[in-house]
Amino acid sequence: MDVFLWGVLPYLTAAIFFGGLWYRYRYDQFGWTTRSSQLYESKILRIASPMFHYALFVVLGGHLVGLFIPKNWTDAVGISQEMYHLTALSLGMVAGVATLLGIGMLIYRRRTTGPVFMATTKNDKAMYLVLVGALVLGMWATLTGDHTATGEHHNYRETVSVWFRSLFIFQPKIAAMAASTIQFKIHILVAFLLFASMPFTRLVHAFTVPLHFFFRPYMIYRSRPKSVESTHTHGRGWDKIGTPDRQKKGDDVYKP
Amino acid sequence: MRVMAQVAMVMNLDKCIGCHTCSVTCKQAWTNRAGTEYVWFNNVETRPGQGYPRRYEDQEKWKGGWVRTATGGLRLRSGGRFQKLLSIFASPVQPKLDDYYEPWTYDYENLVSAPLSDDFPVARPKSLITGEDTKIEWSANWDDSLGGTAETLANDPILQKLRKDSAEQIKLEYEKSFMFFLPRICEHCLNPSCMAACPSGAIYKRAEDGIVLVDQDKCRGWRQCITGCPYKKMYFNHRSGKAEKCHFCYPRIEVGLPTVCSETCVGRLRYIGIILYDADAVTKAAAVKDEQKLYEAQLDIMLDPHDPEVIAAAKLGDIPDEWIEAAQKSPVYALIKHFKVALPLHPEYRTMPMVWYIPPLSPVVDLLREQGHDAEAPGNLFGAIDALRIPVEYLAELFTAGDADIVTLVLQKLAAMRSYMRGVTLRNERDESLAEAVGMTGKAMEQMYRLLAIAKYDERYVIPPAHRDQAHNLEEMGCSLEEEGGPGMGGSGPFGEASGGPVPVAIESFNALRDRATADTAASSESLRDRTGDTNWDGN
């Protein structure tokens, strides 16, 4: 079981993640969008969306540091475990709470603003569930995951991080991960689900952060394509592009 | 000098009767789709008035266009690249749906399906956004023909500016005493700020004809272009999550046909032609310090298509001979640069717009006639243009960044032409002094008259078709939307065709339309699925 969860699943997730992204980039350019709902509502969005996104960057940064920087490196430069843990915990909590608050406001907005709710697809709803799940479980793991069920001290930097880094050299240290606490295990499994589903949800907009904006000239001239067809992508296959039709429950669709 | 060609338009505002035929046919052709219910690529607004979206000209609020920096460069009013990316998670100054209007339809179904009753069934207005009952409170031309302006006229940003600038208080009654219509499409600017604002680089100017387009595949819906465009002619399709805009009916232009708005214009007030311009000089011209010199600066970068040097440079820049020839015959060039009677809309936005306007003389004429004068006698008209400062200054705020002298001269030219041609028609006399008074000759006056009053279809629209060797690419290709699960499979929604599944701007060439319209058999419902509007209805 451990071999499957921590030795096979990570690579399966990565395969779906990268394969999905490639597929979508190749075949669904037209559907690749943030699908903003700012036109319908902007008061809450203006506060909640930047709060969520910026806090998420901090969370992401925290994960990178925690997972990629080995404990003996920070030990070597004289950062004690207590100091590291305190910083990570306080910063992580602030960012985590802000992320949750942000996404909470966004979901509240989505549910209570009529047009925004109507523009919410099933895909979106499932995505929110997994995303919020990953966030909440992550907080739970951070807060309660420092002791195993038997009461022993647990440091994720000696279990999860070691396993995570070993994935990249294709020699997964399954035992290291298996020694982690149940909180971390669940968090990571939900994270797998999040990453595996990401290419198929609206979250893909994160992978086209327009950083090239800094380098491109303001004016863009393009010649008319020699063949119109070549510029077209053919759409994804798993759901329709755009938001569903506006209809209340019980409305009969007119079918001639 | 880098010569490029631009398809440009001139509208003669004196002829606009505000019938909205251009808006309606444009909407039928292009924005009769889910997600674009509130979108009018072409709209006609009454001036004075707030415009569409409301008060779009208030750049203090909407942050559109460019500003000149202290060092003489150009900067987007909405901020630099860094600032834009930092604020990308919630576009700070995007107009809300309320600023446009909440689109609606009527529940016509109820008229036929309501049970027998003592009361007449009614078709309630239903919001196209929520599907719920709605109260209609505003639209793209709610203040049409100064309707309801006692309530809203004070919100016109131009009037507000004039009132701030002028020492004497302008009375509302006086403001009401003149009116004209302003049809607006995308300006297809030489220095477009929507393009500069786009983080994804999805907006581009076509090298062949200067038409500004949004690459629907590259657009990621960051919405910065909507803020960037000072004319607010960039729209967000709220169903597909992509930006859309007027595309100058490029499928028609490519086969040498005028845009739908021009084709269907009842007043025949639109002119389309080619302008050759120096692409290297655009940025410098747009950064001229004095706002009132921007008009001149833009005239300067437009090149004389008869100049052998320009022709040589154009050929070097791969501009086909037919295009150079078309540029020489361009009615747009004649009105803009030769007769200098057309003016750009809001040159102070520094985007170098390419849809120009001949300012209307009618507000002046109408006022004169109301006061009991002979509105076409030269003395009266000339005097009135000078005396009636308010219409002239209002026009100047629209077309010359406030330089009333330029507008006055244009109006005087139009007035002189009327008087001169009245002499020709009534007394068969050619009064050269009238022409000389505005720096023209009698012969030029008659040429201008021909262009403004008589010009036939092929004089108003001089559009060279796209290159011959590319003609086969203009045929309608197998449309990818028809695939299983594609957006074309949506069918009709509860409110008819417009509420169905979102369909991206279909590329249907004129040739395909003609083939379908002249076919012996009725078009199959399969092939009608991705039609873009009722203009390609074939009777079946």
PDB file of C-alpha atoms in Angstrom, chain B residues 9-13 15-32 39-46 140-141 144 181-186 233 246-247 249 252 258-272 355 357 461 535:
ATOM      1  CA  MET B   9     -13.045  55.247 -41.724  1.00  0.00           C
ATOM      2  CA  VAL B  10     -14.510  58.734 -41.826  1.00  0.00           C
ATOM      3  CA  MET B  11     -18.040  59.502 -40.684  1.00  0.00           C
ATOM      4  CA  ASN B  12     -19.866  62.637 -41.769  1.00  0.00           C
ATOM      5  CA  LEU B  13     -21.811  63.543 -38.653  1.00  0.00           C
ATOM      6  CA  LYS B  15     -25.744  63.135 -42.115  1.00  0.00           C
ATOM      7  CA  CYS B  16     -26.321  60.991 -39.057  1.00  0.00           C
ATOM      8  CA  ILE B  17     -29.998  60.861 -38.170  1.00  0.00           C
ATOM      9  CA  GLY B  18     -29.463  58.558 -35.198  1.00  0.00           C
ATOM     10  CA  CYS B  19     -31.463  55.650 -36.642  1.00  0.00           C
ATOM     11  CA  HIS B  20     -29.156  53.015 -35.093  1.00  0.00           C
ATOM     12  CA  THR B  21     -29.293  50.845 -38.199  1.00  0.00           C
ATOM     13  CA  CYS B  22     -25.502  50.479 -38.033  1.00  0.00           C
ATOM     14  CA  SER B  23     -25.701  49.338 -34.409  1.00  0.00           C
ATOM     15  CA  VAL B  24     -28.493  46.864 -35.046  1.00  0.00           C
ATOM     16  CA  THR B  25     -26.981  45.268 -38.143  1.00  0.00           C
ATOM     17  CA  CYS B  26     -23.610  45.067 -36.431  1.00  0.00           C
ATOM     18  CA  LYS B  27     -25.177  43.413 -33.419  1.00  0.00           C
ATOM     19  CA  GLN B  28     -27.081  40.971 -35.603  1.00  0.00           C
ATOM     20  CA  ALA B  29     -23.895  40.086 -37.418  1.00  0.00           C
ATOM     21  CA  TRP B  30     -21.411  39.896 -34.562  1.00  0.00           C
ATOM     22  CA  THR B  31     -22.676  40.175 -31.004  1.00  0.00           C
ATOM     23  CA  ASN B  32     -25.936  38.271 -31.220  1.00  0.00           C
ATOM     24  CA  VAL B  39     -21.888  44.441 -26.216  1.00  0.00           C
ATOM     25  CA  TRP B  40     -22.280  46.897 -29.060  1.00  0.00           C
ATOM     26  CA  PHE B  41     -19.223  46.942 -31.310  1.00  0.00           C
ATOM     27  CA  ASN B  42     -20.989  49.854 -32.989  1.00  0.00           C
ATOM     28  CA  ASN B  43     -23.105  52.205 -30.919  1.00  0.00           C
ATOM     29  CA  VAL B  44     -24.652  55.577 -31.636  1.00  0.00           C
ATOM     30  CA  GLU B  45     -24.697  58.047 -28.811  1.00  0.00           C
ATOM     31  CA  THR B  46     -26.466  61.358 -28.526  1.00  0.00           C
ATOM     32  CA  ALA B 140     -26.690  51.715 -24.662  1.00  0.00           C
ATOM     33  CA  ASN B 141     -28.697  54.729 -25.878  1.00  0.00           C
ATOM     34  CA  ASP B 144     -31.252  59.033 -27.089  1.00  0.00           C
ATOM     35  CA  PHE B 181     -25.343  61.874 -32.980  1.00  0.00           C
ATOM     36  CA  LEU B 182     -21.983  60.204 -32.651  1.00  0.00           C
ATOM     37  CA  PRO B 183     -21.696  56.668 -34.044  1.00  0.00           C
ATOM     38  CA  ARG B 184     -18.688  54.895 -32.557  1.00  0.00           C
ATOM     39  CA  ILE B 185     -16.777  51.745 -33.456  1.00  0.00           C
ATOM     40  CA  CYS B 186     -13.296  50.653 -32.452  1.00  0.00           C
ATOM     41  CA  LYS B 233     -14.515  49.650 -27.158  1.00  0.00           C
ATOM     42  CA  CYS B 246     -15.024  45.489 -33.301  1.00  0.00           C
ATOM     43  CA  HIS B 247     -12.850  43.835 -35.949  1.00  0.00           C
ATOM     44  CA  CYS B 249     -15.643  43.296 -40.357  1.00  0.00           C
ATOM     45  CA  ARG B 252     -15.735  41.476 -45.519  1.00  0.00           C
ATOM     46  CA  PRO B 258     -17.293  47.616 -46.620  1.00  0.00           C
ATOM     47  CA  THR B 259     -18.126  46.881 -42.988  1.00  0.00           C
ATOM     48  CA  VAL B 260     -21.690  45.937 -42.089  1.00  0.00           C
ATOM     49  CA  CYS B 261     -22.215  49.274 -40.329  1.00  0.00           C
ATOM     50  CA  SER B 262     -21.114  51.142 -43.459  1.00  0.00           C
ATOM     51  CA  GLU B 263     -22.993  48.927 -45.870  1.00  0.00           C
ATOM     52  CA  THR B 264     -26.274  49.386 -44.036  1.00  0.00           C
ATOM     53  CA  CYS B 265     -25.879  53.062 -43.113  1.00  0.00           C
ATOM     54  CA  VAL B 266     -29.093  54.789 -44.172  1.00  0.00           C
ATOM     55  CA  GLY B 267     -27.480  58.224 -44.296  1.00  0.00           C
ATOM     56  CA  ARG B 268     -24.520  56.879 -46.309  1.00  0.00           C
ATOM     57  CA  LEU B 269     -22.299  58.867 -44.021  1.00  0.00           C
ATOM     58  CA  ARG B 270     -19.406  56.430 -43.761  1.00  0.00           C
ATOM     59  CA  TYR B 271     -16.336  56.352 -45.939  1.00  0.00           C
ATOM     60  CA  ILE B 272     -13.720  53.612 -45.960  1.00  0.00           C
ATOM     61  CA  VAL B 355     -11.895  56.496 -37.347  1.00  0.00           C
ATOM     62  CA  TYR B 357     -15.341  62.477 -38.020  1.00  0.00           C
ATOM     63  CA  TYR B 461     -15.695  52.565 -50.206  1.00  0.00           C
ATOM     64  CA  THR B 535     -27.467  38.644 -41.891  1.00  0.00           C
TER      65      THR B 535
END
